[in-house]
């Protein structure tokens, strides 16, 4: 196993797909190394295949022999290629892509949600500056395409209009609702501003939707695993959850859901069909229609969480279930927390037939939503900056995923399963059944690393052997080192499980910024803790 106590022991296993974002100061040999690395990652050069000679690459790219030799040396340092005496360079053997997790198998009966302490601990970790949040649901806030949003806030402040400091109506600012209605055309929805209610983030949209369709003691069907926020919402309102098996590629099992409808008086189904949290799948359109038909047959509501839908890598973006709804039973919930910034606290719901109930639930909850952020976001969208930002973030997150999956393949042991997200910025890793991700997290925290343990995403505490990672974090030496430390801890814990011995406490290195001393200096400047 790779020794991780010093920075030099961590291989800089970069994926070259991020060429659009590489600094202009990159040298010629680094550019060439990046190109070759990309070809290896894409399978153009296979395991064990001989690479072009130094002279042929020199002629092909118009660079010196020395430049090619430096590029090959860099790839050799990354353990991507192996030199053979008098024979040249060959692609180094590497691990195969981990398989996709199988269909989940939760306990298919209504349960009261009891978990809260673990969720609260994860929320509190955001306040710790020295913790690197590998498991948060925080988007990348470093991109230059957000600058016009700052300017929009500045212009709003310069106006000094009293309306920006006053209450707005329960529906929310009209100009923002008009912009959202236009945005949702891409998802197939034909909405007017009168169909939309602005909320304080998507979490409130989900909360008012649940209260609009259910009473305490009712039963709601949820995907398994499912967003922990919706679990806590159900817990807070005394609503029981029945977890439905969910496939990491096609989504919630409609067959299992139908059986649940036959056995229990289910009032609603909560789904994240596009860029699912935490599995990352996009539910096929045929299955979306079948889910809607099932809800119609049993007269149940569908609460659709579309907060990651606009971050799908495919274009045009996938359709929403709401776009297929003809009788108003789908409550479509979303926000700008994942596409722009969670601190805006601007979300929305298209509640259909439940509009009056949703408005009442919002009134007795938060009342109207803060006015100035609504106007700033509306201006940002109206001026065309939102679509520009979305295009950038889709590209960034897809490249980040390719980088992270390379790191996971490189640093994590065999015997794991990893999802293949189709958008968003979340990755789900399934470890052997006996694995304890809670203990892993406790160990990693001593090294300044926080993951999201799988049991947070279950009403019954399942998925203790799973974890969620966030690849919105800008790729850096610090993030790579954190994944290397995590992979090492996973390997040690799995070995302890296999040999059926008590897990000894593992002392792991602290994640450091480049330029710090190897040991004895403590953690480096923290990346800001994220919204979950």
Short mmCIF file of C-alpha atoms in Angstrom, two decimals:
data_model
loop_
_atom_site.label_atom_id
_atom_site.label_comp_id
_atom_site.label_asym_id
_atom_site.label_seq_id
_atom_site.Cartn_x
_atom_site.Cartn_y
_atom_site.Cartn_z
CA UNK A 1 0.00 0.00 0.00
CA UNK A 2 1.23 3.49 -0.81
CA UNK A 3 2.78 5.30 2.14
CA UNK A 4 1.04 8.66 2.56
CA UNK A 5 2.95 10.39 5.36
CA UNK A 6 4.81 12.66 2.94
CA UNK A 7 3.60 14.73 0.02
CA UNK A 8 6.10 13.17 -2.36
CA UNK A 9 4.43 9.79 -1.88
CA UNK A 10 1.21 11.03 -3.48
CA UNK A 11 1.25 10.73 -7.24
CA UNK A 12 -0.03 13.75 -9.14
CA UNK A 13 -2.55 11.68 -11.05
CA UNK A 14 -4.09 14.45 -13.13
CA UNK A 15 -6.64 13.90 -15.86
CA UNK A 16 -5.90 15.89 -18.96
CA UNK A 17 -9.49 16.63 -19.92
CA UNK A 18 -9.35 19.99 -18.18
CA UNK A 19 -7.19 21.55 -20.88
CA UNK A 20 -9.59 24.46 -21.31
CA UNK A 21 -8.85 25.55 -17.77
CA UNK A 22 -5.07 25.03 -17.63
CA UNK A 23 -3.04 28.15 -16.95
CA UNK A 24 -1.35 29.79 -19.92
CA UNK A 25 2.00 29.40 -18.15
CA UNK A 26 2.09 25.66 -18.83
CA UNK A 27 5.34 24.61 -20.53
CA UNK A 28 5.57 22.72 -23.82
CA UNK A 29 6.48 19.44 -22.17
CA UNK A 30 3.55 19.80 -19.75
CA UNK A 31 1.18 20.39 -22.67
CA UNK A 32 2.53 17.30 -24.42
CA UNK A 33 2.30 15.22 -21.25
CA UNK A 34 -1.29 16.37 -20.76
CA UNK A 35 -2.18 15.35 -24.32
CA UNK A 36 -0.64 11.90 -23.90
CA UNK A 37 -2.34 11.46 -20.53
CA UNK A 38 -5.69 12.25 -22.10
CA UNK A 39 -5.10 9.66 -24.82
CA UNK A 40 -4.24 7.05 -22.19
CA UNK A 41 -7.34 7.92 -20.14
CA UNK A 42 -9.54 7.66 -23.25
CA UNK A 43 -8.10 4.24 -24.11
CA UNK A 44 -6.36 5.37 -27.29
CA UNK A 45 -3.21 3.86 -25.81
CA UNK A 46 -4.10 0.61 -24.05
CA UNK A 47 -2.52 -1.19 -21.11
CA UNK A 48 0.90 -2.51 -22.05
CA UNK A 49 0.90 -0.81 -25.47
CA UNK A 50 4.16 0.67 -26.70
CA UNK A 51 4.05 4.45 -27.02
CA UNK A 52 5.48 6.38 -29.99
CA UNK A 53 9.23 6.83 -29.97
CA UNK A 54 10.80 10.04 -28.75
CA UNK A 55 11.86 10.97 -32.27
CA UNK A 56 8.45 10.31 -33.83
CA UNK A 57 6.67 12.41 -31.18
CA UNK A 58 9.23 15.15 -31.67
CA UNK A 59 8.48 15.23 -35.40
CA UNK A 60 4.70 14.91 -34.96
CA UNK A 61 4.37 17.83 -32.55
CA UNK A 62 7.24 19.97 -33.73
CA UNK A 63 9.04 19.99 -30.40
CA UNK A 64 12.57 19.12 -29.36
CA UNK A 65 13.80 15.70 -28.28
CA UNK A 66 14.37 17.15 -24.82
CA UNK A 67 10.73 18.29 -24.59
CA UNK A 68 9.45 14.78 -25.38
CA UNK A 69 11.82 13.25 -22.86
CA UNK A 70 10.62 15.65 -20.17
CA UNK A 71 6.98 14.83 -21.00
CA UNK A 72 7.66 11.10 -20.77
CA UNK A 73 9.50 11.63 -17.48
CA UNK A 74 6.47 13.47 -16.07
CA UNK A 75 4.15 10.61 -17.08
CA UNK A 76 6.60 8.12 -15.58
CA UNK A 77 6.50 10.04 -12.29
CA UNK A 78 2.72 9.76 -12.37
CA UNK A 79 3.11 5.99 -12.86
CA UNK A 80 1.16 6.17 -16.12
CA UNK A 81 3.97 4.78 -18.27
CA UNK A 82 6.90 2.38 -17.78
CA UNK A 83 10.30 2.64 -19.52
CA UNK A 84 11.78 -0.53 -21.00
CA UNK A 85 15.52 -0.66 -21.65
CA UNK A 86 16.28 -0.32 -25.38
CA UNK A 87 12.58 -0.72 -26.15
CA UNK A 88 10.92 2.61 -25.33
CA UNK A 89 7.95 3.49 -23.16
CA UNK A 90 4.81 1.44 -22.47
CA UNK A 91 1.45 2.24 -20.89
CA UNK A 92 1.50 1.06 -17.27
CA UNK A 93 -1.15 -1.44 -16.15
CA UNK A 94 -4.00 0.26 -14.34
CA UNK A 95 -7.12 -0.83 -12.53
CA UNK A 96 -10.32 -1.42 -14.44
CA UNK A 97 -13.28 0.90 -13.91
CA UNK A 98 -15.16 -0.19 -10.75
CA UNK A 99 -18.61 -1.70 -11.42
CA UNK A 100 -21.84 0.23 -10.91
CA UNK A 101 -23.74 -0.48 -7.66
CA UNK A 102 -26.55 -3.01 -7.98
CA UNK A 103 -30.24 -2.31 -7.31
CA UNK A 104 -30.61 -1.30 -3.67
CA UNK A 105 -32.63 -3.51 -1.33
CA UNK A 106 -34.06 -1.45 1.56
CA UNK A 107 -36.62 -2.64 4.08
CA UNK A 108 -39.86 -2.10 2.16
CA UNK A 109 -42.21 -1.09 4.94
CA UNK A 110 -43.12 2.28 6.46
CA UNK A 111 -40.64 3.43 9.09
CA UNK A 112 -40.36 6.40 11.38
CA UNK A 113 -37.16 8.29 10.69
CA UNK A 114 -35.01 8.45 13.80
CA UNK A 115 -31.66 9.67 12.50
CA UNK A 116 -30.73 13.23 13.27
CA UNK A 117 -27.53 13.30 15.31
CA UNK A 118 -25.36 12.17 12.38
CA UNK A 119 -26.96 14.74 10.07
CA UNK A 120 -26.47 17.46 12.68
CA UNK A 121 -22.80 16.52 13.05
CA UNK A 122 -22.32 16.81 9.30
CA UNK A 123 -24.04 20.20 9.26
CA UNK A 124 -21.88 21.41 12.14
CA UNK A 125 -18.70 20.39 10.34
CA UNK A 126 -19.32 23.29 7.96
CA UNK A 127 -18.30 25.60 10.79
CA UNK A 128 -14.85 24.01 11.09
CA UNK A 129 -12.39 25.91 8.92
CA UNK A 130 -9.77 23.15 9.00
CA UNK A 131 -12.04 20.46 7.52
CA UNK A 132 -11.97 19.66 3.80
CA UNK A 133 -15.56 18.86 2.82
CA UNK A 134 -15.28 15.88 0.46
CA UNK A 135 -18.91 14.89 1.00
CA UNK A 136 -20.80 18.18 0.94
CA UNK A 137 -23.39 19.27 -1.61
CA UNK A 138 -21.62 22.58 -2.24
CA UNK A 139 -21.17 23.83 -5.84
CA UNK A 140 -18.02 25.45 -7.21
CA UNK A 141 -18.18 29.16 -6.36
CA UNK A 142 -14.81 30.10 -7.88
CA UNK A 143 -15.77 30.51 -11.54
CA UNK A 144 -15.53 33.90 -13.24
CA UNK A 145 -19.01 33.45 -14.74
CA UNK A 146 -20.42 34.40 -11.31
CA UNK A 147 -18.96 37.92 -11.48
CA UNK A 148 -22.05 39.41 -13.21
CA UNK A 149 -24.11 38.16 -10.26
CA UNK A 150 -21.98 40.20 -7.87
CA UNK A 151 -22.46 43.21 -10.15
CA UNK A 152 -26.21 42.64 -10.16
CA UNK A 153 -26.23 42.77 -6.35
CA UNK A 154 -24.13 45.93 -6.47
CA UNK A 155 -26.51 47.63 -8.89
CA UNK A 156 -29.49 46.65 -6.76
CA UNK A 157 -27.82 48.16 -3.69
CA UNK A 158 -26.93 51.38 -5.54
CA UNK A 159 -30.58 51.93 -6.43
CA UNK A 160 -31.43 52.25 -2.73
CA UNK A 161 -35.05 51.46 -3.51
CA UNK A 162 -37.18 50.80 -0.46
CA UNK A 163 -38.93 47.93 -2.25
CA UNK A 164 -35.71 45.90 -2.02
CA UNK A 165 -35.87 46.14 1.78
CA UNK A 166 -39.58 45.48 2.07
CA UNK A 167 -41.73 42.36 2.06
CA UNK A 168 -42.89 41.05 -1.29
CA UNK A 169 -46.03 38.97 -1.75
CA UNK A 170 -46.13 35.23 -0.95
CA UNK A 171 -45.71 34.29 -4.62
CA UNK A 172 -42.39 36.08 -4.89
CA UNK A 173 -41.03 38.77 -7.20
CA UNK A 174 -42.86 38.69 -10.54
CA UNK A 175 -39.84 39.35 -12.75
CA UNK A 176 -38.01 36.33 -11.28
CA UNK A 177 -41.02 34.05 -11.69
CA UNK A 178 -41.25 35.13 -15.33
CA UNK A 179 -37.59 34.24 -15.88
CA UNK A 180 -38.02 30.84 -14.20
CA UNK A 181 -41.02 30.07 -16.41
CA UNK A 182 -38.85 30.75 -19.48
CA UNK A 183 -36.03 28.60 -18.13
CA UNK A 184 -38.35 25.65 -17.58
CA UNK A 185 -39.26 25.54 -21.26
CA UNK A 186 -35.99 23.62 -21.70
CA UNK A 187 -37.36 20.89 -19.41
CA UNK A 188 -40.56 20.66 -21.45
CA UNK A 189 -42.72 22.64 -19.01
CA UNK A 190 -45.19 25.23 -20.23
CA UNK A 191 -45.60 27.39 -17.15
CA UNK A 192 -46.60 30.98 -16.51
CA UNK A 193 -45.33 33.10 -13.64
CA UNK A 194 -48.66 32.50 -11.91
CA UNK A 195 -47.80 28.79 -11.68
CA UNK A 196 -44.64 29.45 -9.64
CA UNK A 197 -44.09 30.25 -5.96
CA UNK A 198 -40.68 31.51 -4.82
CA UNK A 199 -39.29 29.79 -1.70
CA UNK A 200 -36.29 30.14 0.58
CA UNK A 201 -34.24 27.50 -1.21
CA UNK A 202 -35.26 24.11 -2.55
CA UNK A 203 -35.44 22.69 0.95
CA UNK A 204 -38.39 24.95 1.74
CA UNK A 205 -39.96 24.06 -1.60
CA UNK A 206 -39.81 20.39 -0.62
CA UNK A 207 -41.02 21.16 2.90
CA UNK A 208 -44.12 23.11 1.86
CA UNK A 209 -44.87 20.48 -0.79
CA UNK A 210 -44.78 17.66 1.76
CA UNK A 211 -47.05 19.57 4.14
CA UNK A 212 -49.41 20.47 1.30
CA UNK A 213 -50.11 16.83 0.38
CA UNK A 214 -49.70 14.98 3.71
CA UNK A 215 -50.76 14.97 7.33
CA UNK A 216 -48.83 13.62 10.33
CA UNK A 217 -48.94 9.82 10.30
CA UNK A 218 -49.22 9.57 6.50
CA UNK A 219 -46.83 7.55 4.35
CA UNK A 220 -44.57 8.85 1.59
CA UNK A 221 -42.52 6.67 -0.77
CA UNK A 222 -38.92 7.74 -1.32
CA UNK A 223 -36.01 6.55 -3.42
CA UNK A 224 -33.39 4.57 -1.56
CA UNK A 225 -30.86 6.08 -1.03
CA UNK A 226 -32.47 9.51 -0.89
CA UNK A 227 -31.51 13.12 -0.05
CA UNK A 228 -31.14 13.33 3.73
CA UNK A 229 -32.87 16.72 3.81
CA UNK A 230 -36.18 15.23 2.70
CA UNK A 231 -35.77 12.51 5.35
CA UNK A 232 -35.46 15.13 8.07
CA UNK A 233 -38.45 17.01 6.68
CA UNK A 234 -40.58 13.87 6.96
CA UNK A 235 -39.24 13.23 10.45
CA UNK A 236 -40.09 16.75 11.56
CA UNK A 237 -43.69 16.48 10.39
CA UNK A 238 -44.32 12.99 11.77
CA UNK A 239 -44.61 11.39 8.33
CA UNK A 240 -43.42 7.83 7.77
CA UNK A 241 -41.24 6.86 4.84
CA UNK A 242 -41.22 3.68 2.82
CA UNK A 243 -37.94 3.20 0.98
CA UNK A 244 -38.22 1.86 -2.56
CA UNK A 245 -35.36 -0.06 -4.24
CA UNK A 246 -33.54 2.21 -6.67
CA UNK A 247 -31.25 1.41 -9.59
CA UNK A 248 -28.10 3.49 -10.07
CA UNK A 249 -28.85 3.82 -13.81
CA UNK A 250 -32.63 3.83 -14.28
CA UNK A 251 -33.89 5.12 -10.95
CA UNK A 252 -36.68 4.06 -8.63
CA UNK A 253 -38.04 0.54 -9.15
CA UNK A 254 -41.54 0.96 -10.54
CA UNK A 255 -42.30 -2.70 -9.88
CA UNK A 256 -41.43 -2.36 -6.19
CA UNK A 257 -43.32 0.93 -6.00
CA UNK A 258 -46.45 -0.68 -7.43
CA UNK A 259 -46.27 -3.43 -4.80
CA UNK A 260 -45.91 -0.77 -2.12
CA UNK A 261 -48.97 1.08 -3.45
CA UNK A 262 -50.93 -2.18 -3.27
CA UNK A 263 -49.97 -2.72 0.37
CA UNK A 264 -49.90 0.76 1.88
CA UNK A 265 -51.92 4.02 1.61
CA UNK A 266 -49.08 6.05 0.10
CA UNK A 267 -49.95 9.74 -0.29
CA UNK A 268 -46.97 10.85 -2.37
CA UNK A 269 -43.71 9.80 -4.01
CA UNK A 270 -40.57 11.94 -3.69
CA UNK A 271 -38.07 11.52 -6.53
CA UNK A 272 -34.96 13.22 -7.93
CA UNK A 273 -35.20 11.91 -11.51
CA UNK A 274 -32.58 14.18 -13.11
CA UNK A 275 -28.96 14.04 -11.88
CA UNK A 276 -30.10 12.22 -8.78
CA UNK A 277 -28.72 12.97 -5.33
CA UNK A 278 -26.78 10.88 -4.40
CA UNK A 279 -26.66 8.33 -7.28
CA UNK A 280 -26.34 10.75 -10.22
CA UNK A 281 -28.60 8.94 -12.71
CA UNK A 282 -31.06 10.47 -15.16
CA UNK A 283 -34.30 8.49 -15.18
CA UNK A 284 -35.24 7.43 -18.73
CA UNK A 285 -38.23 9.34 -20.11
CA UNK A 286 -40.23 6.15 -20.61
CA UNK A 287 -39.90 5.35 -16.91
CA UNK A 288 -40.82 8.92 -15.96
CA UNK A 289 -44.07 8.51 -17.87
CA UNK A 290 -44.67 5.13 -16.26
CA UNK A 291 -44.12 6.64 -12.81
CA UNK A 292 -46.64 9.37 -13.55
CA UNK A 293 -49.16 6.79 -14.76
CA UNK A 294 -48.65 4.81 -11.55
CA UNK A 295 -49.28 7.91 -9.44
CA UNK A 296 -52.44 8.64 -11.42
CA UNK A 297 -53.65 5.07 -10.97
CA UNK A 298 -53.27 5.24 -7.18
CA UNK A 299 -54.17 8.96 -6.94
CA UNK A 300 -50.87 9.96 -5.34
CA UNK A 301 -48.89 13.16 -5.67
CA UNK A 302 -45.36 13.30 -7.06
CA UNK A 303 -42.89 15.68 -5.42
CA UNK A 304 -40.16 16.16 -8.03
CA UNK A 305 -36.82 17.57 -6.86
CA UNK A 306 -35.14 19.08 -9.95
CA UNK A 307 -32.42 21.06 -8.21
CA UNK A 308 -29.63 19.36 -10.23
CA UNK A 309 -31.58 19.00 -13.49
CA UNK A 310 -29.99 21.98 -15.24
CA UNK A 311 -26.53 20.55 -14.56
CA UNK A 312 -27.08 17.50 -16.79
CA UNK A 313 -24.18 17.01 -19.17
CA UNK A 314 -26.46 16.10 -22.06
CA UNK A 315 -28.07 18.81 -24.18
CA UNK A 316 -30.89 19.58 -24.33
CA UNK A 317 -31.35 18.96 -20.64
CA UNK A 318 -33.61 16.02 -19.67
CA UNK A 319 -37.34 16.54 -19.37
CA UNK A 320 -39.06 16.88 -16.03
CA UNK A 321 -41.95 14.70 -14.92
CA UNK A 322 -43.87 17.95 -14.46
CA UNK A 323 -43.73 18.47 -18.23
CA UNK A 324 -45.86 15.32 -18.64
CA UNK A 325 -48.36 16.24 -15.91
CA UNK A 326 -51.88 16.93 -17.14
CA UNK A 327 -53.85 16.97 -13.89
CA UNK A 328 -51.60 19.01 -11.59
CA UNK A 329 -50.47 16.19 -9.29
CA UNK A 330 -46.74 16.91 -9.74
CA UNK A 331 -45.12 19.50 -7.46
CA UNK A 332 -41.89 20.57 -9.16
CA UNK A 333 -39.26 21.87 -6.71
CA UNK A 334 -35.95 23.52 -7.53
CA UNK A 335 -33.59 26.37 -6.64
CA UNK A 336 -30.45 28.22 -7.66
CA UNK A 337 -28.46 26.72 -4.77
CA UNK A 338 -26.64 24.18 -6.94
CA UNK A 339 -26.46 26.08 -10.23
CA UNK A 340 -25.43 29.44 -8.72
CA UNK A 341 -24.85 29.66 -4.97
CA UNK A 342 -26.59 28.21 -1.89
CA UNK A 343 -26.23 31.46 0.05
CA UNK A 344 -28.78 33.11 -2.24
CA UNK A 345 -31.54 31.04 -0.61
CA UNK A 346 -33.71 31.43 -3.69
CA UNK A 347 -35.80 28.42 -4.66
CA UNK A 348 -39.20 27.79 -6.14
CA UNK A 349 -42.04 25.34 -6.55
CA UNK A 350 -44.60 24.81 -9.30
CA UNK A 351 -47.31 23.24 -7.10
CA UNK A 352 -50.05 22.52 -9.63
CA UNK A 353 -53.37 21.72 -7.98
CA UNK A 354 -51.83 22.20 -4.53
CA UNK A 355 -51.04 25.90 -4.96
CA UNK A 356 -53.36 27.23 -2.26
CA UNK A 357 -52.08 24.71 0.29
CA UNK A 358 -48.47 25.49 -0.61
CA UNK A 359 -49.07 29.23 -0.18
CA UNK A 360 -50.64 28.63 3.22
CA UNK A 361 -47.74 26.40 4.32
CA UNK A 362 -45.28 29.04 3.16
CA UNK A 363 -47.14 31.76 5.04
CA UNK A 364 -47.05 29.88 8.35
CA UNK A 365 -43.40 28.98 7.72
CA UNK A 366 -41.07 31.67 6.42
CA UNK A 367 -43.60 34.06 4.90
CA UNK A 368 -42.20 35.92 1.92
CA UNK A 369 -38.68 35.29 0.62
CA UNK A 370 -35.91 37.93 0.81
CA UNK A 371 -36.49 40.46 -1.98
CA UNK A 372 -33.05 41.68 -3.08
CA UNK A 373 -31.61 38.25 -4.02
CA UNK A 374 -34.68 37.61 -6.18
CA UNK A 375 -34.16 40.82 -8.14
CA UNK A 376 -30.43 40.16 -8.54
CA UNK A 377 -31.00 36.62 -9.84
CA UNK A 378 -33.75 37.83 -12.19
CA UNK A 379 -31.37 40.43 -13.66
CA UNK A 380 -28.58 37.83 -13.97
CA UNK A 381 -30.89 35.54 -15.96
CA UNK A 382 -32.44 38.32 -18.05
CA UNK A 383 -29.04 39.54 -19.25
CA UNK A 384 -28.07 36.06 -20.47
CA UNK A 385 -25.42 35.38 -17.84
CA UNK A 386 -27.21 32.37 -16.37
CA UNK A 387 -27.01 30.25 -19.51
CA UNK A 388 -23.35 31.19 -19.95
CA UNK A 389 -22.67 30.12 -16.38
CA UNK A 390 -24.57 26.84 -16.83
CA UNK A 391 -22.57 25.94 -19.92
CA UNK A 392 -19.34 26.57 -18.02
CA UNK A 393 -20.41 24.59 -14.95
CA UNK A 394 -21.59 21.57 -16.94
CA UNK A 395 -18.20 21.44 -18.60
CA UNK A 396 -16.31 21.99 -15.35
CA UNK A 397 -18.23 19.32 -13.45
CA UNK A 398 -17.90 16.76 -16.22
CA UNK A 399 -14.14 17.33 -16.36
CA UNK A 400 -13.98 17.21 -12.56
CA UNK A 401 -15.78 13.87 -12.57
CA UNK A 402 -13.27 12.47 -15.04
CA UNK A 403 -10.46 13.64 -12.78
CA UNK A 404 -12.05 12.25 -9.62
CA UNK A 405 -12.87 8.86 -11.13
CA UNK A 406 -9.23 8.56 -12.20
CA UNK A 407 -8.14 9.35 -8.66
CA UNK A 408 -10.64 6.88 -7.18
CA UNK A 409 -9.43 4.16 -9.55
CA UNK A 410 -5.84 4.95 -8.64
CA UNK A 411 -6.07 5.35 -4.86
CA UNK A 412 -9.02 3.18 -3.80
CA UNK A 413 -8.73 -0.61 -3.53
CA UNK A 414 -10.48 -3.14 -5.73
CA UNK A 415 -13.83 -4.52 -4.62
CA UNK A 416 -15.75 -1.23 -4.63
CA UNK A 417 -18.65 -0.03 -6.78
CA UNK A 418 -18.93 3.53 -8.10
CA UNK A 419 -21.83 5.31 -9.77
CA UNK A 420 -21.59 6.92 -13.22
CA UNK A 421 -23.22 10.33 -12.75
CA UNK A 422 -24.82 11.90 -15.81
CA UNK A 423 -24.71 15.40 -14.39
CA UNK A 424 -24.42 17.36 -11.18
CA UNK A 425 -21.37 16.92 -8.97
CA UNK A 426 -22.03 13.97 -6.64
CA UNK A 427 -20.54 10.48 -6.69
CA UNK A 428 -21.70 7.43 -4.67
CA UNK A 429 -19.23 4.74 -3.65
CA UNK A 430 -20.32 1.35 -2.34
CA UNK A 431 -17.81 -0.62 -0.26
CA UNK A 432 -17.98 -4.25 0.96
CA UNK A 433 -21.04 -4.96 3.09
CA UNK A 434 -19.12 -5.29 6.37
CA UNK A 435 -17.48 -1.90 5.91
CA UNK A 436 -18.25 0.89 8.39
CA UNK A 437 -18.18 4.32 6.71
CA UNK A 438 -19.03 6.00 10.02
CA UNK A 439 -15.79 4.72 11.52
CA UNK A 440 -13.99 5.74 8.33
CA UNK A 441 -15.31 9.28 8.69
CA UNK A 442 -14.20 9.45 12.32
CA UNK A 443 -10.71 8.40 11.28
CA UNK A 444 -10.56 10.84 8.36
CA UNK A 445 -11.66 13.80 10.47
CA UNK A 446 -8.38 13.56 12.37
CA UNK A 447 -6.69 14.25 9.02
CA UNK A 448 -8.96 17.21 8.31
CA UNK A 449 -11.28 15.35 5.91
CA UNK A 450 -15.07 14.98 6.04
CA UNK A 451 -17.10 12.55 3.92
CA UNK A 452 -20.86 12.02 3.78
CA UNK A 453 -21.60 8.55 5.13
CA UNK A 454 -24.24 6.52 3.31
CA UNK A 455 -26.50 5.94 6.32
CA UNK A 456 -27.50 9.63 6.19
CA UNK A 457 -29.39 8.86 2.98
CA UNK A 458 -31.60 6.12 4.42
CA UNK A 459 -34.70 6.31 6.58
CA UNK A 460 -33.73 3.07 8.30
CA UNK A 461 -29.98 3.64 8.63
CA UNK A 462 -28.92 1.45 5.71
CA UNK A 463 -25.87 2.07 3.48
CA UNK A 464 -23.42 2.23 6.36
CA UNK A 465 -20.95 0.73 3.88
CA UNK A 466 -21.39 3.60 1.39
CA UNK A 467 -20.21 7.17 1.08
CA UNK A 468 -20.92 10.22 -1.07
CA UNK A 469 -18.20 12.38 -2.58
CA UNK A 470 -18.44 15.87 -4.08
CA UNK A 471 -16.39 16.51 -7.23
CA UNK A 472 -17.38 20.19 -7.50
CA UNK A 473 -14.21 20.91 -5.54
CA UNK A 474 -11.63 22.43 -7.89
CA UNK A 475 -8.98 19.80 -8.61
CA UNK A 476 -5.87 20.55 -6.58
CA UNK A 477 -2.97 18.84 -4.85
CA UNK A 478 -4.86 19.20 -1.57
CA UNK A 479 -7.99 17.49 -2.89
CA UNK A 480 -5.97 14.73 -4.56
CA UNK A 481 -4.07 14.14 -1.35
CA UNK A 482 -7.36 13.93 0.57
CA UNK A 483 -8.62 11.26 -1.83
CA UNK A 484 -5.33 9.39 -1.51
CA UNK A 485 -5.65 9.43 2.29
CA UNK A 486 -9.28 8.32 2.03
CA UNK A 487 -8.40 5.48 -0.34
CA UNK A 488 -5.61 4.32 1.97
CA UNK A 489 -7.95 4.33 4.98
CA UNK A 490 -10.55 2.38 2.99
CA UNK A 491 -7.95 -0.21 1.98
CA UNK A 492 -6.77 -0.67 5.57
CA UNK A 493 -10.34 -1.00 6.86
CA UNK A 494 -11.27 -3.54 4.18
CA UNK A 495 -8.16 -5.56 5.01
CA UNK A 496 -9.21 -5.59 8.67
CA UNK A 497 -12.68 -6.82 7.67
CA UNK A 498 -11.28 -9.56 5.45
CA UNK A 499 -8.94 -10.83 8.16
CA UNK A 500 -11.73 -10.63 10.76
CA UNK A 501 -9.69 -8.68 13.26
CA UNK A 502 -10.55 -5.58 15.27
CA UNK A 503 -9.81 -2.42 13.38
CA UNK A 504 -6.79 -0.77 14.87
CA UNK A 505 -6.81 2.98 15.08
CA UNK A 506 -5.09 4.25 11.95
CA UNK A 507 -2.97 7.36 12.14
CA UNK A 508 -3.30 9.24 8.88
CA UNK A 509 -1.52 12.36 7.67
CA UNK A 510 -3.14 15.74 7.67
CA UNK A 511 -4.17 17.31 4.36
CA UNK A 512 -1.79 20.19 3.67
CA UNK A 513 -1.53 22.96 1.17
CA UNK A 514 1.32 22.90 -1.32
CA UNK A 515 4.33 24.70 0.10
CA UNK A 516 3.85 23.66 3.74
CA UNK A 517 6.26 21.44 5.58
CA UNK A 518 5.55 17.73 5.42
CA UNK A 519 4.81 17.24 9.10
CA UNK A 520 4.36 19.21 12.26
CA UNK A 521 2.70 22.27 10.73
CA UNK A 522 -0.94 21.24 10.96
CA UNK A 523 -3.56 21.61 8.21
CA UNK A 524 -3.37 24.28 5.57
CA UNK A 525 -5.97 26.93 4.75
CA UNK A 526 -9.33 25.24 4.45
CA UNK A 527 -11.58 25.17 1.46
CA UNK A 528 -14.87 26.73 2.65
CA UNK A 529 -17.24 24.16 4.10
CA UNK A 530 -20.17 23.49 1.86
CA UNK A 531 -23.92 23.39 2.00
CA UNK A 532 -25.09 19.80 2.23
#
